[in-house]
Amino acid sequence: MKSKIKKAIFPVAGLGTRFLPATKSIPKEMLPLVDRPLVQYAVDEAREAGIDSFLFVSALGKSAIPDYFDKHPNLEAKLHANGSDELLTKLQNSNIPSGSTAYVRQGEPLGLGHAVGCARNFVDNDEYFAVLLPDDVIKAKPGCLKQMVDAWEDTQASIVGTMEVARDQVGNYGILDLESAQGRLAKARGMVEKPAPDESPSNHAIIGRYILSPHVMQLISTTKPGVGNEIQLTDAINAEAASGRGVYGYQFDGHRYDCGSMAGFLKATVDFGLDRPELKDELLDFLRETLAEFDKVKS
Ligand code: UTP
């Protein structure tokens, strides 16, 4: 097996129906959180973790994504000529160097497992790879994937990112069945997709970050449609755990926003906005005034 994780897969072929009608013509992954599209946060997190090859599993209507990561020579020349160095740096930081990205198409949205399987020719059968879902935006230092890569150095086995959720929330997630736990790392017997609270094996929910063994890629090809008649990534990871090769959950240190939902997206916008010194005071004043207004109306 190769000793480093250098490749990441970004499944961006979903329909994004929760953001209709905006997603009629804008891919969900291109919706901006403050001034960067969601997909940029995932790419930056992957870069911080040492990833140097980026594969997007894309679909019809998503061509804004490859355009976004391209170099824009005219715009760069203009900003350079204007002396807009700060903007130029921002712009250049959003480029991915030529030859480091690849795009494959998922002809139909047949599920996350199917989307990852579309990238089968991208990973060698002796290398682990990362998968990042860009609609999960994670605020963490170091970044969530970096934390997981560090844990992988010890386990050398598949790892899924996890967080603890309230019992009444387990039905919204894939949940780990834990065999043993040590610190942030837990060995999993397997995982269950969206269990009822009283049947849930734990409250460790899977988030959109994975480090997967090449075997998982092979297992996807034999995975039958599961929940929602979709080919589920969790079913392939379950098969990996059943094979005895070992699957771990890593409880990352940080905060995850579900930017695939409107509420999560709005919360992230406020939090990331407050992080920006140039926006903080104005935004705080606005939030305080708005809350005071709300309280007045209620009383
Ligand atoms: P979601 O479950 O959020 O689905 O997918 P979605 O289609 O993007 O959004 P909604 O539910 O209709 O609003 C989770 C991740 O898996 C990818 C999505 O792009 C997203 O990153 N995905 C899902 C695919 O790439 N292909 C699929 O067939 C399904």
Short mmCIF file of C-alpha atoms and ligand atoms in Angstrom, two decimals:
data_model
loop_
_atom_site.label_atom_id
_atom_site.label_comp_id
_atom_site.label_asym_id
_atom_site.label_seq_id
_atom_site.Cartn_x
_atom_site.Cartn_y
_atom_site.Cartn_z
CA MET A 1 0.00 0.00 0.00
CA LYS A 2 1.13 3.56 -0.69
CA SER A 3 2.06 5.36 2.50
CA LYS A 4 0.38 8.73 1.80
CA ILE A 5 -3.11 9.89 0.90
CA LYS A 6 -2.81 12.18 -2.11
CA LYS A 7 -6.15 11.85 -3.92
CA ALA A 8 -9.58 13.15 -3.00
CA ILE A 9 -12.97 12.56 -4.57
CA PHE A 10 -15.63 15.28 -4.37
CA PRO A 11 -19.10 13.95 -5.25
CA VAL A 12 -20.97 16.97 -6.64
CA ALA A 13 -23.54 15.26 -8.83
CA GLY A 14 -26.56 15.52 -6.50
CA LEU A 15 -29.66 17.40 -7.61
CA GLY A 16 -29.69 19.82 -4.67
CA THR A 17 -33.48 19.85 -4.56
CA ARG A 18 -33.56 21.46 -1.12
CA PHE A 19 -32.25 24.66 -2.70
CA LEU A 20 -34.66 24.81 -5.61
CA PRO A 21 -35.31 27.04 -7.45
CA ALA A 22 -31.76 28.47 -6.94
CA THR A 23 -30.23 25.13 -8.01
CA LYS A 24 -32.12 25.17 -11.31
CA SER A 25 -29.11 26.94 -12.79
CA ILE A 26 -26.50 27.18 -9.98
CA PRO A 27 -24.93 23.98 -8.63
CA LYS A 28 -25.54 23.71 -4.87
CA GLU A 29 -21.78 23.42 -4.37
CA MET A 30 -21.33 26.87 -5.94
CA LEU A 31 -23.59 28.69 -3.46
CA PRO A 32 -21.35 31.20 -1.67
CA LEU A 33 -20.66 31.05 2.03
CA VAL A 34 -19.63 34.70 2.57
CA ASP A 35 -17.43 35.04 -0.52
CA ARG A 36 -16.33 31.51 -1.34
CA PRO A 37 -18.44 28.73 -2.84
CA LEU A 38 -19.03 25.67 -0.66
CA VAL A 39 -16.79 23.53 -2.86
CA GLN A 40 -13.82 25.84 -2.24
CA TYR A 41 -13.96 25.15 1.52
CA ALA A 42 -13.75 21.40 0.83
CA VAL A 43 -10.85 21.80 -1.61
CA ASP A 44 -8.93 24.01 0.86
CA GLU A 45 -9.49 21.46 3.62
CA ALA A 46 -8.18 18.70 1.33
CA ARG A 47 -5.11 20.75 0.40
CA GLU A 48 -4.32 21.31 4.07
CA ALA A 49 -4.43 17.53 4.52
CA GLY A 50 -1.81 17.00 1.80
CA ILE A 51 -4.10 16.15 -1.13
CA ASP A 52 -2.70 17.07 -4.53
CA SER A 53 -5.12 15.37 -6.95
CA PHE A 54 -8.76 16.39 -7.00
CA LEU A 55 -11.49 14.44 -8.74
CA PHE A 56 -15.00 15.83 -9.06
CA VAL A 57 -17.88 13.48 -9.78
CA SER A 58 -20.05 15.88 -11.68
CA ALA A 59 -23.26 15.90 -13.71
CA LEU A 60 -25.30 17.80 -16.22
CA GLY A 61 -25.68 21.49 -15.36
CA LYS A 62 -22.57 21.64 -13.15
CA SER A 63 -20.06 23.20 -15.56
CA ALA A 64 -19.70 26.24 -13.26
CA ILE A 65 -17.50 24.03 -11.03
CA PRO A 66 -14.63 23.33 -13.49
CA ASP A 67 -14.85 26.95 -14.69
CA TYR A 68 -14.48 28.14 -11.13
CA PHE A 69 -11.24 26.25 -10.45
CA ASP A 70 -9.63 27.37 -13.73
CA LYS A 71 -7.12 30.18 -13.98
CA HIS A 72 -8.71 33.39 -15.37
CA PRO A 73 -5.75 35.08 -17.11
CA ASN A 74 -7.65 38.21 -18.24
CA LEU A 75 -9.09 38.89 -14.82
CA GLU A 76 -5.73 38.27 -13.17
CA ALA A 77 -3.99 40.64 -15.61
CA LYS A 78 -6.59 43.33 -14.92
CA LEU A 79 -6.28 43.06 -11.14
CA HIS A 80 -2.50 43.09 -11.46
CA ALA A 81 -2.62 46.22 -13.64
CA ASN A 82 -4.96 47.93 -11.13
CA GLY A 83 -2.66 47.11 -8.23
CA SER A 84 -5.48 45.09 -6.56
CA ASP A 85 -2.99 42.71 -4.97
CA GLU A 86 -5.24 41.47 -2.20
CA LEU A 87 -8.02 40.52 -4.63
CA LEU A 88 -5.49 38.98 -6.99
CA THR A 89 -4.17 36.73 -4.22
CA LYS A 90 -7.73 35.71 -3.29
CA LEU A 91 -8.44 34.90 -6.91
CA GLN A 92 -5.24 32.93 -7.40
CA ASN A 93 -5.84 30.94 -4.21
CA SER A 94 -9.02 29.62 -5.79
CA ASN A 95 -7.19 28.12 -8.79
CA ILE A 96 -6.21 24.47 -8.89
CA PRO A 97 -3.01 23.96 -10.92
CA SER A 98 -3.41 22.51 -14.42
CA GLY A 99 -3.34 18.75 -14.46
CA SER A 100 -4.32 18.34 -10.81
CA THR A 101 -8.06 18.11 -11.36
CA ALA A 102 -10.16 15.57 -13.17
CA TYR A 103 -13.88 15.41 -13.79
CA VAL A 104 -15.97 12.31 -14.31
CA ARG A 105 -19.69 12.31 -14.91
CA GLN A 106 -22.38 10.48 -13.02
CA GLY A 107 -25.04 10.02 -15.70
CA GLU A 108 -27.87 9.62 -13.18
CA PRO A 109 -27.96 10.42 -9.44
CA LEU A 110 -28.07 6.79 -8.32
CA GLY A 111 -26.65 7.50 -4.86
CA LEU A 112 -23.46 8.53 -3.08
CA GLY A 113 -21.92 5.04 -3.36
CA HIS A 114 -22.55 5.05 -7.10
CA ALA A 115 -21.03 8.56 -7.38
CA VAL A 116 -17.84 7.44 -5.60
CA GLY A 117 -17.77 4.31 -7.79
CA CYS A 118 -17.73 6.53 -10.89
CA ALA A 119 -14.22 7.54 -9.77
CA ARG A 120 -12.92 3.94 -9.86
CA ASN A 121 -10.31 4.63 -12.58
CA PHE A 122 -8.87 7.48 -10.53
CA VAL A 123 -7.54 5.47 -7.58
CA ASP A 124 -4.96 2.71 -7.79
CA ASN A 125 -5.64 -0.59 -6.08
CA ASP A 126 -2.79 0.00 -3.66
CA GLU A 127 -3.81 3.40 -2.35
CA TYR A 128 -6.22 4.86 0.17
CA PHE A 129 -8.21 7.89 -0.95
CA ALA A 130 -10.30 10.63 0.66
CA VAL A 131 -13.92 11.53 -0.06
CA LEU A 132 -15.28 14.95 0.91
CA LEU A 133 -18.90 16.03 0.55
CA PRO A 134 -18.71 19.78 -0.05
CA ASP A 135 -22.12 20.48 1.46
CA ASP A 136 -20.68 19.51 4.86
CA VAL A 137 -18.65 22.58 5.76
CA ILE A 138 -16.41 21.97 8.74
CA LYS A 139 -14.83 24.63 10.88
CA ALA A 140 -11.85 23.04 12.58
CA LYS A 141 -8.19 23.67 13.34
CA PRO A 142 -6.44 21.73 11.97
CA GLY A 143 -9.01 20.91 9.30
CA CYS A 144 -11.16 17.80 9.73
CA LEU A 145 -9.49 15.81 6.93
CA LYS A 146 -6.02 16.66 8.28
CA GLN A 147 -7.09 15.32 11.70
CA MET A 148 -8.33 12.14 10.01
CA VAL A 149 -5.19 11.71 7.90
CA ASP A 150 -3.11 11.97 11.10
CA ALA A 151 -5.28 9.26 12.68
CA TRP A 152 -4.95 7.13 9.54
CA GLU A 153 -1.16 7.16 9.89
CA ASP A 154 -1.76 4.92 12.95
CA THR A 155 -4.72 2.81 11.83
CA GLN A 156 -3.90 2.26 8.13
CA ALA A 157 -7.58 1.35 7.73
CA SER A 158 -10.74 3.05 6.47
CA ILE A 159 -11.93 5.94 8.65
CA VAL A 160 -15.22 7.83 8.57
CA GLY A 161 -15.57 11.26 10.17
CA THR A 162 -18.11 11.28 13.01
CA MET A 163 -19.78 13.55 15.53
CA GLU A 164 -22.04 12.83 18.48
CA VAL A 165 -25.67 13.81 17.96
CA ALA A 166 -28.73 13.91 20.25
CA ARG A 167 -30.65 10.61 20.36
CA ASP A 168 -33.70 12.13 18.68
CA GLN A 169 -31.50 13.15 15.73
CA VAL A 170 -29.99 9.75 14.88
CA GLY A 171 -32.66 9.10 12.23
CA ASN A 172 -31.08 11.81 10.05
CA TYR A 173 -27.67 10.11 9.81
CA GLY A 174 -25.68 6.98 9.20
CA ILE A 175 -24.83 5.74 12.71
CA LEU A 176 -21.81 3.70 13.83
CA ASP A 177 -22.12 0.40 15.63
CA LEU A 178 -19.11 0.66 17.96
CA GLU A 179 -16.90 -2.24 18.95
CA SER A 180 -14.41 -0.26 21.07
CA ALA A 181 -13.32 3.34 21.51
CA GLN A 182 -10.11 5.07 22.50
CA GLY A 183 -10.08 8.86 22.58
CA ARG A 184 -11.44 10.23 19.31
CA LEU A 185 -10.97 6.95 17.48
CA ALA A 186 -13.54 4.16 17.64
CA LYS A 187 -13.44 0.79 15.94
CA ALA A 188 -16.72 0.05 14.20
CA ARG A 189 -18.50 -3.25 13.78
CA GLY A 190 -20.50 -1.58 11.05
CA MET A 191 -23.02 1.18 10.52
CA VAL A 192 -26.75 1.60 10.14
CA GLU A 193 -28.43 4.09 7.83
CA LYS A 194 -30.97 6.38 9.57
CA PRO A 195 -32.01 4.13 12.52
CA ALA A 196 -34.99 4.76 14.80
CA PRO A 197 -33.77 6.35 18.10
CA ASP A 198 -34.61 3.27 20.20
CA GLU A 199 -32.86 0.93 17.76
CA SER A 200 -29.76 3.04 17.18
CA PRO A 201 -26.50 1.25 18.09
CA SER A 202 -24.88 4.57 19.22
CA ASN A 203 -25.14 8.32 18.75
CA HIS A 204 -21.96 8.58 16.62
CA ALA A 205 -23.19 10.04 13.34
CA ILE A 206 -21.23 9.84 10.10
CA ILE A 207 -20.42 13.16 8.44
CA GLY A 208 -19.25 13.83 4.89
CA ARG A 209 -15.56 12.99 5.34
CA TYR A 210 -14.06 9.59 4.57
CA ILE A 211 -10.69 7.94 4.13
CA LEU A 212 -11.32 4.71 2.29
CA SER A 213 -9.31 1.66 1.39
CA PRO A 214 -9.10 0.63 -2.27
CA HIS A 215 -11.12 -2.46 -1.30
CA VAL A 216 -14.11 -0.20 -0.64
CA MET A 217 -13.94 0.96 -4.25
CA GLN A 218 -14.09 -2.68 -5.37
CA LEU A 219 -16.94 -3.40 -2.94
CA ILE A 220 -18.99 -0.53 -4.40
CA SER A 221 -19.08 -2.33 -7.74
CA THR A 222 -20.97 -5.24 -6.13
CA THR A 223 -23.17 -3.14 -3.82
CA LYS A 224 -26.87 -3.44 -4.60
CA PRO A 225 -29.25 -0.48 -4.28
CA GLY A 226 -30.26 0.00 -0.63
CA VAL A 227 -32.14 2.73 1.28
CA GLY A 228 -34.04 4.99 -1.16
CA ASN A 229 -33.19 2.55 -3.97
CA GLU A 230 -29.77 4.25 -4.14
CA ILE A 231 -26.33 2.64 -4.08
CA GLN A 232 -25.24 3.62 -0.59
CA LEU A 233 -21.61 4.28 0.32
CA THR A 234 -22.35 3.08 3.86
CA ASP A 235 -23.33 -0.37 2.51
CA ALA A 236 -19.91 -0.74 0.84
CA ILE A 237 -18.15 0.46 4.02
CA ASN A 238 -20.21 -2.05 6.01
CA ALA A 239 -19.00 -4.81 3.71
CA GLU A 240 -15.43 -3.60 4.35
CA ALA A 241 -16.00 -3.84 8.14
CA ALA A 242 -17.52 -7.33 7.69
CA SER A 243 -14.43 -8.44 5.75
CA GLY A 244 -12.38 -7.96 8.93
CA ARG A 245 -10.11 -5.30 7.44
CA GLY A 246 -11.24 -2.77 10.05
CA VAL A 247 -13.25 0.42 9.82
CA TYR A 248 -12.89 3.27 12.30
CA GLY A 249 -14.89 6.34 13.24
CA TYR A 250 -12.95 9.50 14.03
CA GLN A 251 -14.74 12.06 16.17
CA PHE A 252 -13.28 15.24 14.73
CA ASP A 253 -12.57 18.31 16.85
CA GLY A 254 -14.55 21.24 15.41
CA HIS A 255 -17.99 22.24 14.18
CA ARG A 256 -19.84 20.86 11.17
CA TYR A 257 -22.49 22.76 9.27
CA ASP A 258 -24.94 20.89 7.06
CA CYS A 259 -24.93 23.37 4.21
CA GLY A 260 -27.07 21.01 2.14
CA SER A 261 -30.00 22.23 4.28
CA MET A 262 -31.25 25.81 4.33
CA ALA A 263 -31.04 26.15 8.13
CA GLY A 264 -27.48 24.80 8.19
CA PHE A 265 -26.44 27.08 5.37
CA LEU A 266 -27.84 30.16 7.15
CA LYS A 267 -26.14 29.23 10.44
CA ALA A 268 -22.81 28.77 8.64
CA THR A 269 -23.24 32.12 6.91
CA VAL A 270 -23.66 33.87 10.27
CA ASP A 271 -20.73 32.04 11.90
CA PHE A 272 -18.32 32.49 8.98
CA GLY A 273 -19.46 36.11 8.59
CA LEU A 274 -18.69 36.80 12.28
CA ASP A 275 -15.20 35.37 11.71
CA ARG A 276 -14.42 38.12 9.24
CA PRO A 277 -13.00 41.23 10.95
CA GLU A 278 -14.34 43.51 8.19
CA LEU A 279 -17.91 42.19 8.67
CA LYS A 280 -18.04 41.32 12.35
CA ASP A 281 -19.16 44.64 13.91
CA GLU A 282 -21.82 45.42 11.33
CA LEU A 283 -23.18 41.88 11.43
CA LEU A 284 -23.23 41.79 15.26
CA ASP A 285 -25.09 45.12 15.42
CA PHE A 286 -27.61 43.79 12.93
CA LEU A 287 -28.08 40.51 14.83
CA ARG A 288 -28.54 42.32 18.17
CA GLU A 289 -31.06 44.76 16.70
CA THR A 290 -32.96 41.98 14.96
CA LEU A 291 -33.13 39.87 18.13
CA ALA A 292 -34.26 42.85 20.19
CA GLU A 293 -36.98 43.52 17.59
CA PHE A 294 -38.07 39.88 17.79
CA ASP A 295 -38.24 39.97 21.59
CA LYS A 296 -40.30 43.20 21.48
CA VAL A 297 -42.82 41.67 19.07
CA LYS A 298 -43.10 38.53 21.24
CA SER A 299 -43.71 40.39 24.54
P1 UTP B 1 -27.54 14.81 -0.78
O1 UTP B 1 -28.15 13.71 -0.02
O2 UTP B 1 -27.37 16.11 -0.08
O3 UTP B 1 -28.39 15.00 -2.11
O4 UTP B 1 -26.14 14.30 -1.32
P2 UTP B 1 -28.41 16.21 -3.11
O5 UTP B 1 -29.05 15.74 -4.36
O6 UTP B 1 -27.05 16.83 -3.26
O7 UTP B 1 -29.35 17.31 -2.42
P3 UTP B 1 -30.93 17.31 -2.10
O8 UTP B 1 -31.13 16.30 -1.00
O9 UTP B 1 -31.67 16.97 -3.37
O10 UTP B 1 -31.19 18.71 -1.66
C1 UTP B 1 -24.98 14.29 -0.49
C2 UTP B 1 -23.75 14.43 -1.37
O11 UTP B 1 -23.66 13.36 -2.29
C3 UTP B 1 -23.61 13.83 -3.62
C4 UTP B 1 -24.20 15.23 -3.57
O12 UTP B 1 -23.71 16.03 -4.63
C5 UTP B 1 -23.75 15.71 -2.21
O13 UTP B 1 -22.40 16.16 -2.22
N1 UTP B 1 -24.37 12.89 -4.48
C6 UTP B 1 -25.53 12.34 -4.01
C7 UTP B 1 -23.90 12.57 -5.73
O14 UTP B 1 -22.84 13.07 -6.18
N2 UTP B 1 -24.61 11.68 -6.50
C8 UTP B 1 -25.75 11.10 -6.05
O15 UTP B 1 -26.34 10.29 -6.79
C9 UTP B 1 -26.23 11.45 -4.78
#
